[in-house]
PDB file of C-alpha atoms in Angstrom:
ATOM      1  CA  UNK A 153       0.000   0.000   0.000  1.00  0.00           C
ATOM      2  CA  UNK A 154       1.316   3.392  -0.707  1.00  0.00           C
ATOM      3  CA  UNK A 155       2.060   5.952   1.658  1.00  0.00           C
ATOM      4  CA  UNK A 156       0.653   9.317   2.426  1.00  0.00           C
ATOM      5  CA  UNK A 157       2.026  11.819   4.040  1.00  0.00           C
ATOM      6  CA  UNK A 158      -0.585  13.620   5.201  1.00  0.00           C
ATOM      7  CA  UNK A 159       0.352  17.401   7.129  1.00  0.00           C
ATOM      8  CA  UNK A 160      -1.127  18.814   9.836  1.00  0.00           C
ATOM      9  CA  UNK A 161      -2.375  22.387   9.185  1.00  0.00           C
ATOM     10  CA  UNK A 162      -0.688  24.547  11.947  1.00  0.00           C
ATOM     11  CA  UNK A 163      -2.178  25.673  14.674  1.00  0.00           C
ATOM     12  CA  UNK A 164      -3.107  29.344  14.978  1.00  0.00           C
ATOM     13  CA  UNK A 165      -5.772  29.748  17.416  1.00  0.00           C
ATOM     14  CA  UNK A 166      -5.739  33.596  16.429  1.00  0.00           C
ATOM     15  CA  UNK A 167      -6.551  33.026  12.817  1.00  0.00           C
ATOM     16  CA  UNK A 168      -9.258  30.164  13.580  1.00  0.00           C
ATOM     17  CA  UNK A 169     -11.012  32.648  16.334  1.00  0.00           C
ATOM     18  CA  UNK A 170     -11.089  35.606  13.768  1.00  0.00           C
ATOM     19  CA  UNK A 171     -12.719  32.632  10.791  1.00  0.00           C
ATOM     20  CA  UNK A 172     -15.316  31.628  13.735  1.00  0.00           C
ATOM     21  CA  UNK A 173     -16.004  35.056  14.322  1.00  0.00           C
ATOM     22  CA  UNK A 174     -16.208  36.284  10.793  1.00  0.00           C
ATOM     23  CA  UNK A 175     -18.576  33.210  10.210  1.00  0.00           C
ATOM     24  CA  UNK A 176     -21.093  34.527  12.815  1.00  0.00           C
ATOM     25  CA  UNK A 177     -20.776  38.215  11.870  1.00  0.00           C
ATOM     26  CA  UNK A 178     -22.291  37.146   8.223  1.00  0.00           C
ATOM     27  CA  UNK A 179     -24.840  35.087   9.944  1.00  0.00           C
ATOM     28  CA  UNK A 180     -25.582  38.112  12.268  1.00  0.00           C
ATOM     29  CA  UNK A 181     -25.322  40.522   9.879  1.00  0.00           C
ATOM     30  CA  UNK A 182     -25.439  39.298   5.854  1.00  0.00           C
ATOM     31  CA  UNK A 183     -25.058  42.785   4.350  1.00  0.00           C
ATOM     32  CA  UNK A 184     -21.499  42.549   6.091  1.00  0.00           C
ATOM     33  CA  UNK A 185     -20.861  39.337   3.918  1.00  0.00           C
ATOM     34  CA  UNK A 186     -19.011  40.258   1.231  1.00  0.00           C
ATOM     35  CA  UNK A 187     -16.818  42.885   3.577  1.00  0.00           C
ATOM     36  CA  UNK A 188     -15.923  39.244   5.637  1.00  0.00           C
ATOM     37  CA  UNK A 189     -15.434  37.266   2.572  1.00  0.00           C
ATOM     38  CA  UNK A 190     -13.294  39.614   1.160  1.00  0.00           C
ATOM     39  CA  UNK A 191     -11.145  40.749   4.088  1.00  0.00           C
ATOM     40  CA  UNK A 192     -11.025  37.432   5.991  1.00  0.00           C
ATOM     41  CA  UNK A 193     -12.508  34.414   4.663  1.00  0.00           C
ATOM     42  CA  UNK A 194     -11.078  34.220   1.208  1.00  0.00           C
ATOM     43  CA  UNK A 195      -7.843  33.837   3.003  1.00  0.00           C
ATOM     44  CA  UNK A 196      -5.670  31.157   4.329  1.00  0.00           C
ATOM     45  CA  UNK A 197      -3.952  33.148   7.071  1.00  0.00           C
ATOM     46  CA  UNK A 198      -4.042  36.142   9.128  1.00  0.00           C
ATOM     47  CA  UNK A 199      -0.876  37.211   6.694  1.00  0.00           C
ATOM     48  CA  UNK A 200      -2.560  36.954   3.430  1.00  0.00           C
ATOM     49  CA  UNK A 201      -5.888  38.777   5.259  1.00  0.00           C
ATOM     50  CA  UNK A 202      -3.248  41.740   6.334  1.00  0.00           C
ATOM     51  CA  UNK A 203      -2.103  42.115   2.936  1.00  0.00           C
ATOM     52  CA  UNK A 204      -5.310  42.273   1.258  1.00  0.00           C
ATOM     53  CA  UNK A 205      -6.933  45.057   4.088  1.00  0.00           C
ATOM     54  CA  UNK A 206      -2.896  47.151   3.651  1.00  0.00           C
ATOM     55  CA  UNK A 207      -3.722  47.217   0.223  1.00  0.00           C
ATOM     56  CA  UNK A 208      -6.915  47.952   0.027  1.00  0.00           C
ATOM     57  CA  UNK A 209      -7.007  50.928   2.702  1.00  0.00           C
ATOM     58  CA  UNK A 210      -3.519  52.071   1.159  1.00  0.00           C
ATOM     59  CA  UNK A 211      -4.444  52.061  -2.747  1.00  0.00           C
ATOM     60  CA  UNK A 212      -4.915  54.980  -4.268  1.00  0.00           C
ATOM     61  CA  UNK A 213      -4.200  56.637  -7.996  1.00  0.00           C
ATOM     62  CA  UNK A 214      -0.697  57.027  -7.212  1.00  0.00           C
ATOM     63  CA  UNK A 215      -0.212  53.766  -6.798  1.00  0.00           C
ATOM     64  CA  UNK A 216      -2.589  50.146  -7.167  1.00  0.00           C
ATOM     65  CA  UNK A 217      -4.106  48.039  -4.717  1.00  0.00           C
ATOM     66  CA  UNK A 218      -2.069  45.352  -6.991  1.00  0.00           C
ATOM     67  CA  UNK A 219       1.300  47.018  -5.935  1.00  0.00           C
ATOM     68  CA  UNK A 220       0.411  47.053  -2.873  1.00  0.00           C
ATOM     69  CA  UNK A 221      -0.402  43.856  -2.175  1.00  0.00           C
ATOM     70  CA  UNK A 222       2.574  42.212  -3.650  1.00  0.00           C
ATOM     71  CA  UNK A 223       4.951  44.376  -1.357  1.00  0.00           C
ATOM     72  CA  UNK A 224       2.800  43.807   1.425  1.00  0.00           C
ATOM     73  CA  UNK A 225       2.404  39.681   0.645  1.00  0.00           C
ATOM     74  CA  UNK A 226       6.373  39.725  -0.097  1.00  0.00           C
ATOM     75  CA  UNK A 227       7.022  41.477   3.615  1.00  0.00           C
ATOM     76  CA  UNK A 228       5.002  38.639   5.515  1.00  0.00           C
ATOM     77  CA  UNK A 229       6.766  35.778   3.875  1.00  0.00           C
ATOM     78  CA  UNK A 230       9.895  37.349   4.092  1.00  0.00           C
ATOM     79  CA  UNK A 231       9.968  38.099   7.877  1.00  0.00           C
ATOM     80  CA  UNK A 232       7.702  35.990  10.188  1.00  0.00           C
ATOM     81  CA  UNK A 233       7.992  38.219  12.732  1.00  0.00           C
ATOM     82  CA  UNK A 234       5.816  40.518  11.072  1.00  0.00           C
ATOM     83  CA  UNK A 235       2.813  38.025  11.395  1.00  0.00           C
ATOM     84  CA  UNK A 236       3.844  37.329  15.144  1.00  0.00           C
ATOM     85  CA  UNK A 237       3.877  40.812  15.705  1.00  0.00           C
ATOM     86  CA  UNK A 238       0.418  41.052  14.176  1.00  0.00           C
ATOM     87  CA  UNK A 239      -0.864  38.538  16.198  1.00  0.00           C
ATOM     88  CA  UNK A 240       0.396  40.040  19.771  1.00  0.00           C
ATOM     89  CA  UNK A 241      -0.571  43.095  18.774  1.00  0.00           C
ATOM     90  CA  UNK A 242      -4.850  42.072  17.819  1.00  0.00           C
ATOM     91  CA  UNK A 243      -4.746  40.178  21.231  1.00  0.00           C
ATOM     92  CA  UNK A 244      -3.423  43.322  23.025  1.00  0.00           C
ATOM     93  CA  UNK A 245      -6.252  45.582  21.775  1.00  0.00           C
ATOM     94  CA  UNK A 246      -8.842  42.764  22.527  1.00  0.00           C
ATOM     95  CA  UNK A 247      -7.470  42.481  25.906  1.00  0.00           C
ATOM     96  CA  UNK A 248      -7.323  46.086  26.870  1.00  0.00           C
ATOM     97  CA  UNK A 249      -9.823  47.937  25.025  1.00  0.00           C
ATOM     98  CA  UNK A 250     -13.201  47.829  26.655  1.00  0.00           C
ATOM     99  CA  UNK A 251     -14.387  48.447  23.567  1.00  0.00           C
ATOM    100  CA  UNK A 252     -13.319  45.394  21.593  1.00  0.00           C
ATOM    101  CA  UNK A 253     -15.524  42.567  22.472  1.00  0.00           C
ATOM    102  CA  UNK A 254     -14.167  40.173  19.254  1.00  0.00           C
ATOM    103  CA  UNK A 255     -10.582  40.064  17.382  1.00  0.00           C
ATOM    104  CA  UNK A 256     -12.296  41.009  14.259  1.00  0.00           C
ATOM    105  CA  UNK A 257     -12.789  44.024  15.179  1.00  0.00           C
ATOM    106  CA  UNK A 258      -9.193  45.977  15.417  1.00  0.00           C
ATOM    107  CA  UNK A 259      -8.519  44.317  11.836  1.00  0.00           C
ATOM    108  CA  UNK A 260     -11.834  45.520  10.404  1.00  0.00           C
ATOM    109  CA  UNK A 261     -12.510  48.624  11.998  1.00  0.00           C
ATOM    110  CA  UNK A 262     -10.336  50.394  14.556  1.00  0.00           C
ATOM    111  CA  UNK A 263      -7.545  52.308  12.617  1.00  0.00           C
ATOM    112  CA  UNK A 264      -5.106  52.112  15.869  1.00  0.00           C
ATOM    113  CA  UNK A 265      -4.639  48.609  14.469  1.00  0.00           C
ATOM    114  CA  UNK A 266      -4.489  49.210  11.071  1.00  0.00           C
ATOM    115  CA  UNK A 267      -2.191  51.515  11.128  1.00  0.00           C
ATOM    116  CA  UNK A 268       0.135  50.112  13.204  1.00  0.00           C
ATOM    117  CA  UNK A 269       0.424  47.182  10.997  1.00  0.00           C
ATOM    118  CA  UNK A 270       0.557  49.113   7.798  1.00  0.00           C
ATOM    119  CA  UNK A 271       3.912  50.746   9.445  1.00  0.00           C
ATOM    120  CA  UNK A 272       5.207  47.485  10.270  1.00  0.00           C
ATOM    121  CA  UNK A 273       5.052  46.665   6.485  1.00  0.00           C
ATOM    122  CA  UNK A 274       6.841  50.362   5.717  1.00  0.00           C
ATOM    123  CA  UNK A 275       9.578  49.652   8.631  1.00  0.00           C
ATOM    124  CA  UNK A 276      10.723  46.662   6.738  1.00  0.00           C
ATOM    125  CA  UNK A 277      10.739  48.259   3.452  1.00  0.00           C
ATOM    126  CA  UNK A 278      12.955  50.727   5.301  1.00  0.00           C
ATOM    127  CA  UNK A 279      15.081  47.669   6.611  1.00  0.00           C
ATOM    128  CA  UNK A 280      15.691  46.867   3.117  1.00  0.00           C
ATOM    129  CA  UNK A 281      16.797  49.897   1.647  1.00  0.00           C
ATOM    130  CA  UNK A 282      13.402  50.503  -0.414  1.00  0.00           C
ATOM    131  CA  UNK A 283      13.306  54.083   1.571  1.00  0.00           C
ATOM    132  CA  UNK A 284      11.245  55.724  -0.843  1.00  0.00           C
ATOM    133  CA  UNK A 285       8.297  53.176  -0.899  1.00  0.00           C
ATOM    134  CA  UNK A 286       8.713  53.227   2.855  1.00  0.00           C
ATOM    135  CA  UNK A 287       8.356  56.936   2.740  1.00  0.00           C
ATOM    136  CA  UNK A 288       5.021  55.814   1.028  1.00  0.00           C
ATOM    137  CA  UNK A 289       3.772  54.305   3.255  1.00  0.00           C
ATOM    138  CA  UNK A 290       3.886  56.481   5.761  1.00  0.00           C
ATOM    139  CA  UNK A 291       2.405  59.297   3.950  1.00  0.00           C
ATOM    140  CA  UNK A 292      -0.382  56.808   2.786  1.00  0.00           C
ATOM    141  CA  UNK A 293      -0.765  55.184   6.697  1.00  0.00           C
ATOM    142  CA  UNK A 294      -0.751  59.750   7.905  1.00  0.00           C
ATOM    143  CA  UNK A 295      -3.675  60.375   5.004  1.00  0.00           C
ATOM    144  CA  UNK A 296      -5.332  57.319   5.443  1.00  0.00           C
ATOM    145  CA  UNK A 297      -5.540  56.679   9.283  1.00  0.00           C
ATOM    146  CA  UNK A 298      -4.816  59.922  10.776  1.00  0.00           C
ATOM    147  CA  UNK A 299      -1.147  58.240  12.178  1.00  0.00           C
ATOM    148  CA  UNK A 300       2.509  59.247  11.105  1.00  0.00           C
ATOM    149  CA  UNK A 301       5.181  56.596  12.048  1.00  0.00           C
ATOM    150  CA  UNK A 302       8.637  57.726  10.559  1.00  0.00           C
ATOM    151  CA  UNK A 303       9.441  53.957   9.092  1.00  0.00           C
ATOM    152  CA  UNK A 304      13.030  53.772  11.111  1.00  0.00           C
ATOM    153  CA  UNK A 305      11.030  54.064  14.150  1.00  0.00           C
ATOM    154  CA  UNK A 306      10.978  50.983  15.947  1.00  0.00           C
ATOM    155  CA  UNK A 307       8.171  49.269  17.632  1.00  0.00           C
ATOM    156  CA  UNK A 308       7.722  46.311  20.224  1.00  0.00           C
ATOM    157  CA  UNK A 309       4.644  44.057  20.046  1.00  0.00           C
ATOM    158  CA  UNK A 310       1.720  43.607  21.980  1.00  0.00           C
ATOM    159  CA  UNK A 311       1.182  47.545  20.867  1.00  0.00           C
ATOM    160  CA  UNK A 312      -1.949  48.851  21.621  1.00  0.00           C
ATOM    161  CA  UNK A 313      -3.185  52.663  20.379  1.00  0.00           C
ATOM    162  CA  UNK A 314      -6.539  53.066  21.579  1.00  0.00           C
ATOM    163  CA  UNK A 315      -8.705  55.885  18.995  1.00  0.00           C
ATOM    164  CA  UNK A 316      -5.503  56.185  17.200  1.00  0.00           C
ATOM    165  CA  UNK A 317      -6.013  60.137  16.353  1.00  0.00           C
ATOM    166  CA  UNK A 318      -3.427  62.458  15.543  1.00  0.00           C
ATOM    167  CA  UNK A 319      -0.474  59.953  16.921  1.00  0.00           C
ATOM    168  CA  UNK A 320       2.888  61.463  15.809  1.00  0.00           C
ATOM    169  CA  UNK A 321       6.312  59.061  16.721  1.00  0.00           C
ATOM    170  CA  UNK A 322       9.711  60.217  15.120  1.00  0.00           C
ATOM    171  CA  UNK A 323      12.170  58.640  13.122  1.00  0.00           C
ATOM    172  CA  UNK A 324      14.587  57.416  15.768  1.00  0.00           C
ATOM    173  CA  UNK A 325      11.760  56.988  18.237  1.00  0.00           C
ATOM    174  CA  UNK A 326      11.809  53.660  20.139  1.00  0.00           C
ATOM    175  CA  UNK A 327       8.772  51.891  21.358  1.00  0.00           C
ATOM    176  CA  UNK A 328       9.293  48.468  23.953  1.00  0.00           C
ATOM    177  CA  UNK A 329       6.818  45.738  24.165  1.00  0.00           C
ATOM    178  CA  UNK A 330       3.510  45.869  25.384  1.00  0.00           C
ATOM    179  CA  UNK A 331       2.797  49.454  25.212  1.00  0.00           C
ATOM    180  CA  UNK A 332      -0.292  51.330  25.276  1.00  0.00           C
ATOM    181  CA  UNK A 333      -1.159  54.879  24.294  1.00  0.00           C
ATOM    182  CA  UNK A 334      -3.999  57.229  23.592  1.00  0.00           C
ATOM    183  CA  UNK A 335      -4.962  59.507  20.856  1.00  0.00           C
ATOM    184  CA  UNK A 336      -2.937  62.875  20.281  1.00  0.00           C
ATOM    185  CA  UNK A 337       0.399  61.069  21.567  1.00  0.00           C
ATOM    186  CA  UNK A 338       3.604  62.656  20.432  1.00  0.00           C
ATOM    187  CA  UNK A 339       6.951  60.717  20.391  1.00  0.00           C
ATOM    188  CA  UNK A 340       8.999  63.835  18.846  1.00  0.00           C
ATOM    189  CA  UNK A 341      12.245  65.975  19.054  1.00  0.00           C
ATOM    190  CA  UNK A 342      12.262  69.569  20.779  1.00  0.00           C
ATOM    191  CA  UNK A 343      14.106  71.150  17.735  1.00  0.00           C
ATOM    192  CA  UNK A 344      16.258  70.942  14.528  1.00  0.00           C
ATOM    193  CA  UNK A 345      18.687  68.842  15.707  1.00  0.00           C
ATOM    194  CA  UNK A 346      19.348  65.968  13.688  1.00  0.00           C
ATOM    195  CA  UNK A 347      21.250  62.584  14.596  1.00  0.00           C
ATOM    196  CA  UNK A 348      19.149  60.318  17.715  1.00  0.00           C
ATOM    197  CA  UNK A 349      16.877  62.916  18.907  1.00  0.00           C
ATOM    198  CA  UNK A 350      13.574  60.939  19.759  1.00  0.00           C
ATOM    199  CA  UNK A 351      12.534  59.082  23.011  1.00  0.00           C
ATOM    200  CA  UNK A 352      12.557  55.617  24.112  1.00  0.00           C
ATOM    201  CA  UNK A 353       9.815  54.309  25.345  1.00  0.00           C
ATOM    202  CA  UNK A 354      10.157  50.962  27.928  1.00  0.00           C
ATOM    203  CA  UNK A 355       8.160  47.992  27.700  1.00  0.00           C
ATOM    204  CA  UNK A 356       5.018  48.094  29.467  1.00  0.00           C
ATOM    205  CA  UNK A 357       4.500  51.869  29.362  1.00  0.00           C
ATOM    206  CA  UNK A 358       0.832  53.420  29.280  1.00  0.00           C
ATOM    207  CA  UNK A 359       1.048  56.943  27.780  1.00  0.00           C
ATOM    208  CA  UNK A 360      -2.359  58.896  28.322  1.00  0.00           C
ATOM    209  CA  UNK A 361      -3.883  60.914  25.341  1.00  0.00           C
ATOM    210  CA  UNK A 362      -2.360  64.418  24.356  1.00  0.00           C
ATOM    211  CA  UNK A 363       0.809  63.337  26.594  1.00  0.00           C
ATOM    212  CA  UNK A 364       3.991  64.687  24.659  1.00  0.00           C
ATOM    213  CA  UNK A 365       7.663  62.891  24.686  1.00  0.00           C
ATOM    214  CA  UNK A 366      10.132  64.998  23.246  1.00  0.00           C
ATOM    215  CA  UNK A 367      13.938  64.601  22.942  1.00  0.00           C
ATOM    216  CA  UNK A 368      16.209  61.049  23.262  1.00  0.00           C
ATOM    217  CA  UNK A 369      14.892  60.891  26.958  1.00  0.00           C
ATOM    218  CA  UNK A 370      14.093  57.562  28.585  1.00  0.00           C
ATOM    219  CA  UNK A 371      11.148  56.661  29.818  1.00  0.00           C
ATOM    220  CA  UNK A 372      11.326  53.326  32.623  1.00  0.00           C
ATOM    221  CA  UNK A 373       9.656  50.233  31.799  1.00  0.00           C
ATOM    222  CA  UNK A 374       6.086  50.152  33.458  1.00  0.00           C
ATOM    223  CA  UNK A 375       5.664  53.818  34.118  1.00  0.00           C
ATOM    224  CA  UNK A 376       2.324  55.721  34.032  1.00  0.00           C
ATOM    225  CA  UNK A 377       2.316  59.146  31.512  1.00  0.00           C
ATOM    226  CA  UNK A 378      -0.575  60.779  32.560  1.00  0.00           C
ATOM    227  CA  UNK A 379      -2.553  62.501  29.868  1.00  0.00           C
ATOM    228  CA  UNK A 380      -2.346  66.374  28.496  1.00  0.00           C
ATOM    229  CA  UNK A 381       1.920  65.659  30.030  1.00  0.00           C
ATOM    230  CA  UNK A 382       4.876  67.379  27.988  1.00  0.00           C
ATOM    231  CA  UNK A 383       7.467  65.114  28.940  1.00  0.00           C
ATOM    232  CA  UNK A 384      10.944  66.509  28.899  1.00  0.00           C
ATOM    233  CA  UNK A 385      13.231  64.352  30.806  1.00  0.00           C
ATOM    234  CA  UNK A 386      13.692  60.919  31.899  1.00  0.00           C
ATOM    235  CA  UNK A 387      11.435  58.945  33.400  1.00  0.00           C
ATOM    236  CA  UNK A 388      12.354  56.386  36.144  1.00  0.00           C
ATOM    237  CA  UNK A 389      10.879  52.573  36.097  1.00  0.00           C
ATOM    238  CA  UNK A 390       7.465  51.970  37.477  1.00  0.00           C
ATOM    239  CA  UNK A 391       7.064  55.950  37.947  1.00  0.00           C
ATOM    240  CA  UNK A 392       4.026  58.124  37.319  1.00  0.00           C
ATOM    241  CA  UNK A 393       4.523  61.300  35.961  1.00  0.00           C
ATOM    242  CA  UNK A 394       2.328  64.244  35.051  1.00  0.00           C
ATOM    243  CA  UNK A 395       2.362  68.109  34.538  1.00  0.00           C
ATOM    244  CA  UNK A 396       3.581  70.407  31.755  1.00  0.00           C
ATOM    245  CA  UNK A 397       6.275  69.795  32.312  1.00  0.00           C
ATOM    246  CA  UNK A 398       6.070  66.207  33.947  1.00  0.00           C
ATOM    247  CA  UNK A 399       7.338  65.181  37.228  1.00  0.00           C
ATOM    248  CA  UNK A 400       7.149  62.380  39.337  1.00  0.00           C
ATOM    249  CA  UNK A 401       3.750  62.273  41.269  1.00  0.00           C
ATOM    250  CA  UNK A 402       3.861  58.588  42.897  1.00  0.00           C
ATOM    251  CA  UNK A 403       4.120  55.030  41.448  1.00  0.00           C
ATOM    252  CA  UNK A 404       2.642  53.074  38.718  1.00  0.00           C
ATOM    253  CA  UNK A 405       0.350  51.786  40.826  1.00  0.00           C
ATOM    254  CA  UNK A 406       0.609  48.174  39.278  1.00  0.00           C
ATOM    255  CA  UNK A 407       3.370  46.362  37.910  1.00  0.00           C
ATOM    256  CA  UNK A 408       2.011  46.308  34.481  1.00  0.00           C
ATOM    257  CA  UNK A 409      -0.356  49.519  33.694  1.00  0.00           C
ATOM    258  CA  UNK A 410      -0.236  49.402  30.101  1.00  0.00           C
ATOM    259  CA  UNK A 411      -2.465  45.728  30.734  1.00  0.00           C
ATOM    260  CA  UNK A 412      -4.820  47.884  33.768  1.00  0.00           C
ATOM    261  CA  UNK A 413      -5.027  50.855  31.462  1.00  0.00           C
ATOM    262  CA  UNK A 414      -5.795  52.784  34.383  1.00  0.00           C
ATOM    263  CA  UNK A 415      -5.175  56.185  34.241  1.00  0.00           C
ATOM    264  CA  UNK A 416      -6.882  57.700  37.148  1.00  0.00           C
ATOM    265  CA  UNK A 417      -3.912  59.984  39.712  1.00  0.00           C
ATOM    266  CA  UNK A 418      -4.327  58.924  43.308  1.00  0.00           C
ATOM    267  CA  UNK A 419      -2.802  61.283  46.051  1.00  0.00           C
ATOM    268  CA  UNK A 420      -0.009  59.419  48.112  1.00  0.00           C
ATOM    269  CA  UNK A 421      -0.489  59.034  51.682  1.00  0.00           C
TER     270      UNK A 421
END
C-alpha cells in the first residue's frame, strides 16, 4: 500500500477565532458578507488577510491596490515576525480595550490597528533599503488613518493605540513591548537637531492621550504618563509622571499599567 504523508495544518488559534467570528458576523449581519469574505474568509492566514486590508485601505491613484499587495504579501513571507507581531498586537487591543468585544474588530474597523500594521510593512521596506516606498507608506498610513510613524522608528509588540487620532512618533523613536497609548500622543524631538533625537519608550508603558515625549529621553519600563503631560526628561521605572512639564507624582500603581489601562492619579499618603 502506498504511503501518504498527510500534514497537519498549523495551529493558529488567532486566525481560527477571527474565521469563527467572521462566520457569525455574516450570519448576524449578511449585508457585512461580502466585507468578511473579502477581508477574511477568502484567506488562508491572518498574513494573506493583512495584505489584502494594507492594500486595500492604502491604494490609491498614485499607486494600485495590486502594488500594494505584492509588497505587502512579499514582507510577511519574508519576515515571520511581522505576522507574530500582528498577532500580539490584535490580542493586546482585545485584551485592553473595553471596547473590543471580538478580534475582528481591530482588523476591520479600529484604525489604531491598522495603522500600526501598515507601518510594520513600511519599517521593513525601510530595513531593506526601499526608503522611498517606505516613505510611502507612511504618507499613505498619515492620510489614510490619521497616524505618522517615521518607518526607522521601531516598535515592540503587543502595541496597543486606543482611537488612534493624531499619533505622531519620530524617526529614531523607540517603542518596547507591550505598550499602550492614547490619541494625540507625540513621540517627537524639541528642535532641529538631527542625529538620535527621539525618546525611548520601555516595555510596558501606558502613555495617556495628548501626553507629549520629546527629545532622546528615557522613559522606565512600566511607568504611568498621565494625559495632556509634555514630557521633557527621563522617566524612572514603574514611575508616574504628570504636569507640563512632567514630574514624578507617585508610582505606577501596578506592575504592568499598560495591561490595567488605568489612568486615574491617586494622592499618596
Amino acid at each position: 500500500m502506498a504511503e501518504t504523508n498527510a500534514k497537519l495544518a498549523a495551529i493558529d488559534p488567532v486566525w481560527q477565532r477571527v474565521r469563527q467570528e467572521a462566520f457569525a458576523m455574516v450570519e448576524a449581519e449578511p449585508l457585512l458578507g461580502a466585507l468578511a469574505h473579502s477581508s477574511l474568509l477568502h484567506h488562508a492566514t491572518l498574513e494573506r488577510a493583512l495584505a489584502y486590508r494594507f492594500s486595500l485601505k492604502l491604494a490609491s491613484g498614485e499607486m494600485s491596490e495590486q502594488i500594494l499587495r505584492e509588497i505587502a504579501d512579499e514582507a510577511y513571507s519574508s519576515d515571520p515576525s511581522l505576522g507574530q507581531a500582528a498577532r500580539a498586537d490584535v490580542t493586546a487591543v482585545f485584551d485592553r480595550d473595553p471596547a473590543c468585544l471580538r478580534l475582528i474588530q481591530p482588523i476591520l474597523f479600529f484604525k489604531g490597528y491598522q495603522a500600526i500594521q501598515a507601518y510594520r510593512v513600511g519599517h521593513w521596506l525601510w530595513q531593506n533599503g526601499r526608503r522611498d516606498m517606505a516613505y510611502f507608506v507612511q504618507m499613505r498610513v498619515s492620510e489614510a488613518f490619521g497616524v505618522d510613524i517615521h518607518p526607522n522608528a521601531r516598535i515592540g509588540r503587543g502595541i496597543m493605540i486606543d482611537h488612534a487620532h493624531s499619533i505622531v512618533i519620530g524617526e529614531t523613536a523607540v517603542v518596547g513591548d507591550n505598550v499602550s497609548m492614547l490619541h494625540s500622543v507625540t513621540l517627537g524631538g524639541t528642535g532641529k537637531e538631527d542625529g538620535d533625537r527621539h525618546p525611548k519608550i520601555g516595555d510596558g508603558v501606558l502613555i495617556g492621550a495628548g501626553a507629549k515625549v520629546l527629545g532622546n529621553i528615557h522613559v522606565g519600563h512600566c511607568s504611568r504618563i498621565a494625559a495632556g503631560s509634555v514630557v521633557l526628561q527621563d522617566v524612572p521605572h514603574n514611575k508616574t509622571v504628570a504636569g507640563v512639564p512632567a514630574r514624578v507624582v507617585g508610582e505606577a500603581g501596578c506592575s504592568q499599567p499598560s495591561v490595567s489601562m488605568d489612568q486615574i492619579l491617586r494622592a499618596e499618603i
